XYZ file of C-alpha atoms in Angstrom:
403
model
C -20.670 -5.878 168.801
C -20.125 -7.650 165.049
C -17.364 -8.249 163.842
C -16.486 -5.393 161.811
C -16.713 -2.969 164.722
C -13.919 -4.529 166.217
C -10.333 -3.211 164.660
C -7.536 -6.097 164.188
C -5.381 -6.051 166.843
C -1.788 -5.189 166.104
C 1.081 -7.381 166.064
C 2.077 -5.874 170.045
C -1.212 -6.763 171.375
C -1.555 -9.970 169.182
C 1.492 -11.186 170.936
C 0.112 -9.923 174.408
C -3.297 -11.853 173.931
C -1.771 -14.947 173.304
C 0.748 -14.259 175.875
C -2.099 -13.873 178.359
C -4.275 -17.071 176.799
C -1.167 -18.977 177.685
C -0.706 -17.602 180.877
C -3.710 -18.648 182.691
C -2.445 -21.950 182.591
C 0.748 -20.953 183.947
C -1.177 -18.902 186.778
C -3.787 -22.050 187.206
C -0.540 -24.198 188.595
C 1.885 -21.686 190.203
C -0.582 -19.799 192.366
C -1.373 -23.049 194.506
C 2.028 -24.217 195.487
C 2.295 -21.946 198.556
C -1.166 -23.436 199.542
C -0.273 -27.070 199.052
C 0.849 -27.535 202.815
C -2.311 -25.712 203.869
C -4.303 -28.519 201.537
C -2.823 -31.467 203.308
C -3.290 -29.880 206.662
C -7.056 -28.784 205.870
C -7.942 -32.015 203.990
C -6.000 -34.531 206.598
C -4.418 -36.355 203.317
C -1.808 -38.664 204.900
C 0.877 -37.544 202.417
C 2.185 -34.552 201.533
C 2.751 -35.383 198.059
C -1.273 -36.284 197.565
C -1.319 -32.357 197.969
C 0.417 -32.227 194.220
C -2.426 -34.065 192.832
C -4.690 -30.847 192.210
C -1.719 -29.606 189.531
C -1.614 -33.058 188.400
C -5.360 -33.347 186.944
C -5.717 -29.982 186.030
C -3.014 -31.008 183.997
C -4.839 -34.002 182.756
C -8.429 -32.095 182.172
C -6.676 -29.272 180.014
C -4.551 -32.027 177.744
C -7.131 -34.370 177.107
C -9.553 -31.731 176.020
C -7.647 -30.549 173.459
C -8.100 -33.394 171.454
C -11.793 -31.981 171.218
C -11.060 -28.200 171.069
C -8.779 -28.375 167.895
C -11.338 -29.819 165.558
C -14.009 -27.654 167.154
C -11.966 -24.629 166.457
C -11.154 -26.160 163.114
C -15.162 -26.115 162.363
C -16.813 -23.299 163.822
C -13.310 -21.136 164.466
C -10.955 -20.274 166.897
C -13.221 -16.844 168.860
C -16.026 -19.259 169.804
C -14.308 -21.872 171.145
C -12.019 -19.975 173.300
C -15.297 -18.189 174.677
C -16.605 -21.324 175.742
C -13.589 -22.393 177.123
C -12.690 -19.148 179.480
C -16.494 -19.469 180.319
C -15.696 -23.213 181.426
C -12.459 -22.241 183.342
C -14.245 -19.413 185.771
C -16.905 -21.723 186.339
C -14.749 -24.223 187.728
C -12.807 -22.117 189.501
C -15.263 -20.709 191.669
C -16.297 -24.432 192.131
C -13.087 -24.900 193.474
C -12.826 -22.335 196.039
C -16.788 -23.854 197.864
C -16.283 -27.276 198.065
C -15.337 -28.738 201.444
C -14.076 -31.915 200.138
C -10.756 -33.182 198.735
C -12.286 -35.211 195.618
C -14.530 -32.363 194.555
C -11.726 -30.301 194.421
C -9.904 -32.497 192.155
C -12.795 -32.887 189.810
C -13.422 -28.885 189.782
C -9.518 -28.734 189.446
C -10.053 -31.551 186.172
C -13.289 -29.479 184.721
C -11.225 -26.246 184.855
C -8.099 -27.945 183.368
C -10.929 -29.071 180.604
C -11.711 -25.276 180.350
C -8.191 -24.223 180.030
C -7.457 -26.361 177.041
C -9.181 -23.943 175.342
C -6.658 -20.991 175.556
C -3.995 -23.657 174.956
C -5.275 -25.119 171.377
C -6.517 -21.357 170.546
C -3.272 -19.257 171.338
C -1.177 -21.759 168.979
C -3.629 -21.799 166.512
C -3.965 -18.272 166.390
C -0.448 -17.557 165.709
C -0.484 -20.612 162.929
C -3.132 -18.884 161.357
C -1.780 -15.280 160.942
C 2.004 -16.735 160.734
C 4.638 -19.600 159.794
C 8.691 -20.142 159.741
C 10.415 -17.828 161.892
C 7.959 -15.443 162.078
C 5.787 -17.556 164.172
C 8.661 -18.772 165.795
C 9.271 -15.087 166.645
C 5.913 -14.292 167.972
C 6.072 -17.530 170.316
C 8.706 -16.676 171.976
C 8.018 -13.182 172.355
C 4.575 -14.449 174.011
C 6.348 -16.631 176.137
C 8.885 -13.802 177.622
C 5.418 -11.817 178.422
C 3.505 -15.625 180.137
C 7.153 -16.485 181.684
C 6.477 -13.386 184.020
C 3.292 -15.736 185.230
C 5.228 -18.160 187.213
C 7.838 -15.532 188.202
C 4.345 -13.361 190.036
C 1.708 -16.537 190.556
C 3.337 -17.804 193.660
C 4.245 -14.188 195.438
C 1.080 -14.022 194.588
C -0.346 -17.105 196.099
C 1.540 -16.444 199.349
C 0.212 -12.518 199.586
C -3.017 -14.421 199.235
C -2.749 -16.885 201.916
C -1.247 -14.313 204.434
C -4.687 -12.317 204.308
C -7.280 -14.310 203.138
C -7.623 -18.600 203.149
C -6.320 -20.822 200.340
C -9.790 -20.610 198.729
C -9.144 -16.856 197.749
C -6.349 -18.608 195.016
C -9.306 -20.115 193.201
C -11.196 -16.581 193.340
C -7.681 -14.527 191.821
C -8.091 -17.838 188.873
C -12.082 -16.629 188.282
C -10.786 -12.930 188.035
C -8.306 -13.854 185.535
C -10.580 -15.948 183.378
C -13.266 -13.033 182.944
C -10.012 -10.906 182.293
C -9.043 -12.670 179.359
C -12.917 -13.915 178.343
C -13.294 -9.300 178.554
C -10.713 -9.158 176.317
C -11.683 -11.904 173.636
C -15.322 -10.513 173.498
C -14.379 -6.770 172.753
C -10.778 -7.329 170.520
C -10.508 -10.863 168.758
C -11.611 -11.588 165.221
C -11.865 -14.235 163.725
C -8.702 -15.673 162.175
C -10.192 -19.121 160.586
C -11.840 -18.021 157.071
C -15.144 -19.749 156.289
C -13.349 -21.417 153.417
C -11.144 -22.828 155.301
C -13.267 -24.680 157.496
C -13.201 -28.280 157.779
C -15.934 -30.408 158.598
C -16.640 -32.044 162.011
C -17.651 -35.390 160.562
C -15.628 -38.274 161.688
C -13.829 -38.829 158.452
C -12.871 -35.122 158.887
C -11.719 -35.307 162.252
C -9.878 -38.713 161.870
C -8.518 -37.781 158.471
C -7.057 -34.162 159.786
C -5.349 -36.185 162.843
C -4.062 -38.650 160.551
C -2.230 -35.958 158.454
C -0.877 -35.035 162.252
C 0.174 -38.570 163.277
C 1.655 -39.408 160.236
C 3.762 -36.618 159.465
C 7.056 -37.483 160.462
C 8.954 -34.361 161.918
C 5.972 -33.401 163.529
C 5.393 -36.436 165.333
C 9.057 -36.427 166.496
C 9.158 -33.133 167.774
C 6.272 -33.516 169.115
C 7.645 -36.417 171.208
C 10.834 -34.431 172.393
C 8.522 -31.762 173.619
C 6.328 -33.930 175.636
C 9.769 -35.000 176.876
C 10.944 -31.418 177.952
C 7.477 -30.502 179.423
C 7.800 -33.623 181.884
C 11.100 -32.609 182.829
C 10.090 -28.965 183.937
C 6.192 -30.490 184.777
C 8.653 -32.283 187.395
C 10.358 -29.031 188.672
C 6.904 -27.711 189.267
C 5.522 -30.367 191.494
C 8.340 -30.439 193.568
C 9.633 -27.101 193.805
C 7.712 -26.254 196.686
C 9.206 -29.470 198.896
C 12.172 -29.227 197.465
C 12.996 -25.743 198.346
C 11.159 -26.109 201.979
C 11.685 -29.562 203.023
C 15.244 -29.593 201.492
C 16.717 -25.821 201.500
C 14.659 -24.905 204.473
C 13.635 -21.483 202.735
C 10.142 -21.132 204.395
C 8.345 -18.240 202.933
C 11.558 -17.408 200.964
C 10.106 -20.057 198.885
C 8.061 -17.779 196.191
C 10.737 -15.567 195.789
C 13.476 -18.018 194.844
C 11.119 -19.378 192.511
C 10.241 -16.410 191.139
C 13.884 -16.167 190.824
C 14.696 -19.462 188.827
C 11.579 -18.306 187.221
C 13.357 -14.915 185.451
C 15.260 -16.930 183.652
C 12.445 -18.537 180.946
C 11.569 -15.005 180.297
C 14.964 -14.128 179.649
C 15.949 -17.056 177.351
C 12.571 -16.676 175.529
C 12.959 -13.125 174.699
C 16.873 -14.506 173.979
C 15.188 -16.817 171.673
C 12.950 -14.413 169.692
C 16.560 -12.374 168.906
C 18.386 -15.535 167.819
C 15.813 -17.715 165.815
C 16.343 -15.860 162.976
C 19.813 -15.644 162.887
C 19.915 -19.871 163.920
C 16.849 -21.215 163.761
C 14.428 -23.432 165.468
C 16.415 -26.756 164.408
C 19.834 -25.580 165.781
C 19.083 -24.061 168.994
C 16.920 -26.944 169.869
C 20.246 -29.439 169.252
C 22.042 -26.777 171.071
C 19.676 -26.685 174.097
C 18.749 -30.217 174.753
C 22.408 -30.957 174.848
C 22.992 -28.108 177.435
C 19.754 -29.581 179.252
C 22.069 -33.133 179.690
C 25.360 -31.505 180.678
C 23.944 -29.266 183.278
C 22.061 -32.202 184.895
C 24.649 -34.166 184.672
C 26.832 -31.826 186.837
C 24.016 -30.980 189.051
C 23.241 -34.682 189.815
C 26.734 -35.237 190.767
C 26.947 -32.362 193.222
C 23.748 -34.531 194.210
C 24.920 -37.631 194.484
C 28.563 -36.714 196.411
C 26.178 -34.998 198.891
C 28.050 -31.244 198.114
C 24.130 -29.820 197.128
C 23.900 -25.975 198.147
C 21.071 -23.488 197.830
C 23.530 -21.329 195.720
C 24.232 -24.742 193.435
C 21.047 -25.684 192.959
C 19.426 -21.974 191.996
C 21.891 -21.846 189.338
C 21.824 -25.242 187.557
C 18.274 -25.299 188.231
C 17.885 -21.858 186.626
C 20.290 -23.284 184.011
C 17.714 -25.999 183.139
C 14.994 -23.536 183.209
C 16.289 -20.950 180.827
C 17.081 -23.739 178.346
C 13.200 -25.194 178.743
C 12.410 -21.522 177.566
C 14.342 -21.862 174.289
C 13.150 -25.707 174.390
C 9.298 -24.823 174.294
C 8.119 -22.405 171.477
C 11.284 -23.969 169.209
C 9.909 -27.827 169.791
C 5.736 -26.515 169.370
C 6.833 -24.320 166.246
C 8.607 -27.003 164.796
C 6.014 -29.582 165.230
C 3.427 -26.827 163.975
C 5.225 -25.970 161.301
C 4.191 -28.253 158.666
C 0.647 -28.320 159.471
C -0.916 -24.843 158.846
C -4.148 -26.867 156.439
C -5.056 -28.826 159.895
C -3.762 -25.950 162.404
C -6.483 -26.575 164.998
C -6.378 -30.041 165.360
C -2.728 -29.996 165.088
C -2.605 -28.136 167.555
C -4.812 -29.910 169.534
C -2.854 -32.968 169.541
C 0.564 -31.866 170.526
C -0.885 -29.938 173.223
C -2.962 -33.302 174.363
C 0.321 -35.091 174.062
C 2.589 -32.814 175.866
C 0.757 -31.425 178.544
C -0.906 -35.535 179.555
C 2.847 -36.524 179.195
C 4.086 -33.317 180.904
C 1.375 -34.002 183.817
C 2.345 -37.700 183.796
C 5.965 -37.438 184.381
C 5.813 -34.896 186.599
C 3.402 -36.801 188.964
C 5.649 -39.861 188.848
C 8.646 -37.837 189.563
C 6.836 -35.626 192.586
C 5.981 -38.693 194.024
C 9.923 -40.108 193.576
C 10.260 -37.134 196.080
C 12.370 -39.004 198.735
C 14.208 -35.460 200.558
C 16.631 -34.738 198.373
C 16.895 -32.914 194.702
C 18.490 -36.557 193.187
C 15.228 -37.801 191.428
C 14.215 -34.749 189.546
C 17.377 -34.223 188.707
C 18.525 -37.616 187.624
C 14.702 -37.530 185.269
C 16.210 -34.184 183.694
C 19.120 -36.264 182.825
C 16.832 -38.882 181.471
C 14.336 -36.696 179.423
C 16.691 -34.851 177.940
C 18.966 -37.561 176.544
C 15.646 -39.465 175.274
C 14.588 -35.925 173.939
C 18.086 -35.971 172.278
C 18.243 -39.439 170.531
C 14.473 -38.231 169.580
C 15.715 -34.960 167.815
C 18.166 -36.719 166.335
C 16.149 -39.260 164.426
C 13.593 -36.890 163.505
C 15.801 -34.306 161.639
C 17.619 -37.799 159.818
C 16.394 -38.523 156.113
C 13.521 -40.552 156.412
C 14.341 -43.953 154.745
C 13.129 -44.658 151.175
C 12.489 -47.978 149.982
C 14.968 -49.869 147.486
C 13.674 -49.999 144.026
């Protein structure tokens, strides 16, 4: 099929392709925590936290790569790098689900996060292309209501999984998905990068279009806040699944308390796509990152004076959750926004910076895991403030020199 057989998808399933581009990631993490106990157990790792690892560098894989997706996407356009990508990602997974050893897993888990960066890079740079302002600020979030109901599904899903079938079968649901999408890019997607506005691939090019990035300066700032943010809630993820086991003593309850916190990114990002017009980007993400610090703040002295409940922590923890769903699209648009000329590469590196210092973060903080909620909550606390003071200094004047 050429191009012009395929009609140009309208702005409801625009918004539900990159919904779903995004999504595999979301699915790639959340559909293993119910099998991270049976990982120790099957591996013999002699701590439970080495379990977290496989979320860790597929973390890693898919943010690094990006720095090489967005200037391939920026040359030869967005449809045949996501291809290659999805291909990538299915490949691995299946990899995942044979191999019999811990540190083959990891490096499948790494090649598919490599494959995954794909999606990432495309799905921004797909809605940069077509839109800008508020508009793309609207079609972000309504994407990310549609991939929030990923990580409210992935781990009911992951625990149906495990009750019939071994943890392997979590890989095999990750292959499914990936031909899904790769289905769906093959028969709908055109090409949204004009031949004219191709850039070249030479170094010059490359270095030149992620100089622009790196040296414009609200970008670069919100693009730190949002790496930031993503460590904060890349630290919920790793230790959700101890935290609500080891801590709460939930058991299988586990998925559907998450799922629970879970509702509530879906319901602040369609909240968001209703309000960004009426606000904007630059005021609700003042508003949220100081809600993000208040919240904590409470919930890490409930901590602290040893009054923690299941009931308290579902409800500041969905607090902080619902905020990270305004947080997200209004920090990526915002970085985005001034970079439409270099969209790919842009792209590229705030996802490489966010998701390595996402991944980072939350492996330090999983691993701060000591039986209690106190160190992901007291790294909320810190994130956010630094996010703050970040915001802050990015939407100040930049200084001018004295004549």
């Amino acid at each position: 099929m050429n191009r012009a057989d395929r009609s140009p998808m309208g702005f409801t399933e625009f918004v539900g392709f990159i919904a779903a581009c995004m999504a595999l990631n979301a699915l790639a993490i959340d559909v293993m925590l119910p099998a991270l106990p049976m990982l120790h157990a099957d591996f013999s790792l002699t701590d439970p936290n080495q379990a977290q690892a496989v979320i860790g560098v597929y973390l890693l894989g898919m943010g690094a790569s990006q720095l090489v997706y967005g200037p391939l996407s920026d040359r030869y356009g967005r449809r045949p790098v996501l291809i290659g990508g999805l291909i990538v990602f299915a490949v691995a997974g299946m990899l995942s689900s044979l191999t019999d050893s811990f540190a083959t897993l990891l490096a499948a888990r790494l090649l598919q996060g490599v494959g995954a960066g794909a999606p990432r890079v495309i799905a921004v740079s797909l809605a940069r292309d077509k839109y800008s302002g508020a508009q793309m600020g609207k079609v972000m979030s309504l994407a990310m209501m549609v991939f929030m109901a990923v990580p409210i599904l992935a781990p009911s899903m992951g625990q149906l999984i495990l009750l019939v079938a071994p943890w392997r079968w979590a890989f095999g649901a990750l292959v499914i998905a990936g031909a899904a999408v790769l289905t769906w890019t093959l028969l709908r997607l055109q090409e949204s990068l004009p031949e004219e506005h191709r850039r070249a691939i030479s170094p010059r090019a490359i270095f030149g279009a992620y100089r622009i990035t790196l040296t414009t300066r609200t970008s670069v700032g919100y693009m730190l806040a949002l790496g930031l943010v993503v460590g904060g809630h890349m630290s919920f993820i790793t230790s959700a699944q101890q935290i609500f086991v080891d801590v709460f003593d939930v058991g299988r309850s586990f998925t559907l308390l998450f799922a629970a916190v879970a509702v509530a990114m879906a319901v602040a990002a369609f909240t968001n796509s209703r309000l960004v017009h009426r606000f904007g980007m630059r005021r609700l993400s003042l508003t949220g990152l100081v809600t993000l610090i208040v919240l904590n703040v409470i919930h890490l002295g409930l901590a602290l004076s040893g009054n923690e409940t299941l009931l308290a922590f579902m409800l500041l923890q969905g607090g902080s959750v619902f905020v990270f769903g305004f947080l997200a699209s209004n920090l990526n648009t915002l970085a985005m926004e001034p970079l439409g000329h270099v969209a790919g590469t842009a792209s590229s590196m705030i996802g490489f910076f966010s998701t390595v210092t996402g991944a980072l973060i939350g492996l330090m903080v999983g691993h701060l895991f000591n039986g209690s909620v106190s160190p992901l909550v007291g790294a909320y606390v810190v994130l956010g403030s630094l996010a703050l003071v970040t915001v802050y200094y990015t939407e100040r004047p930049a200084p001018t020199l004295a004549a």
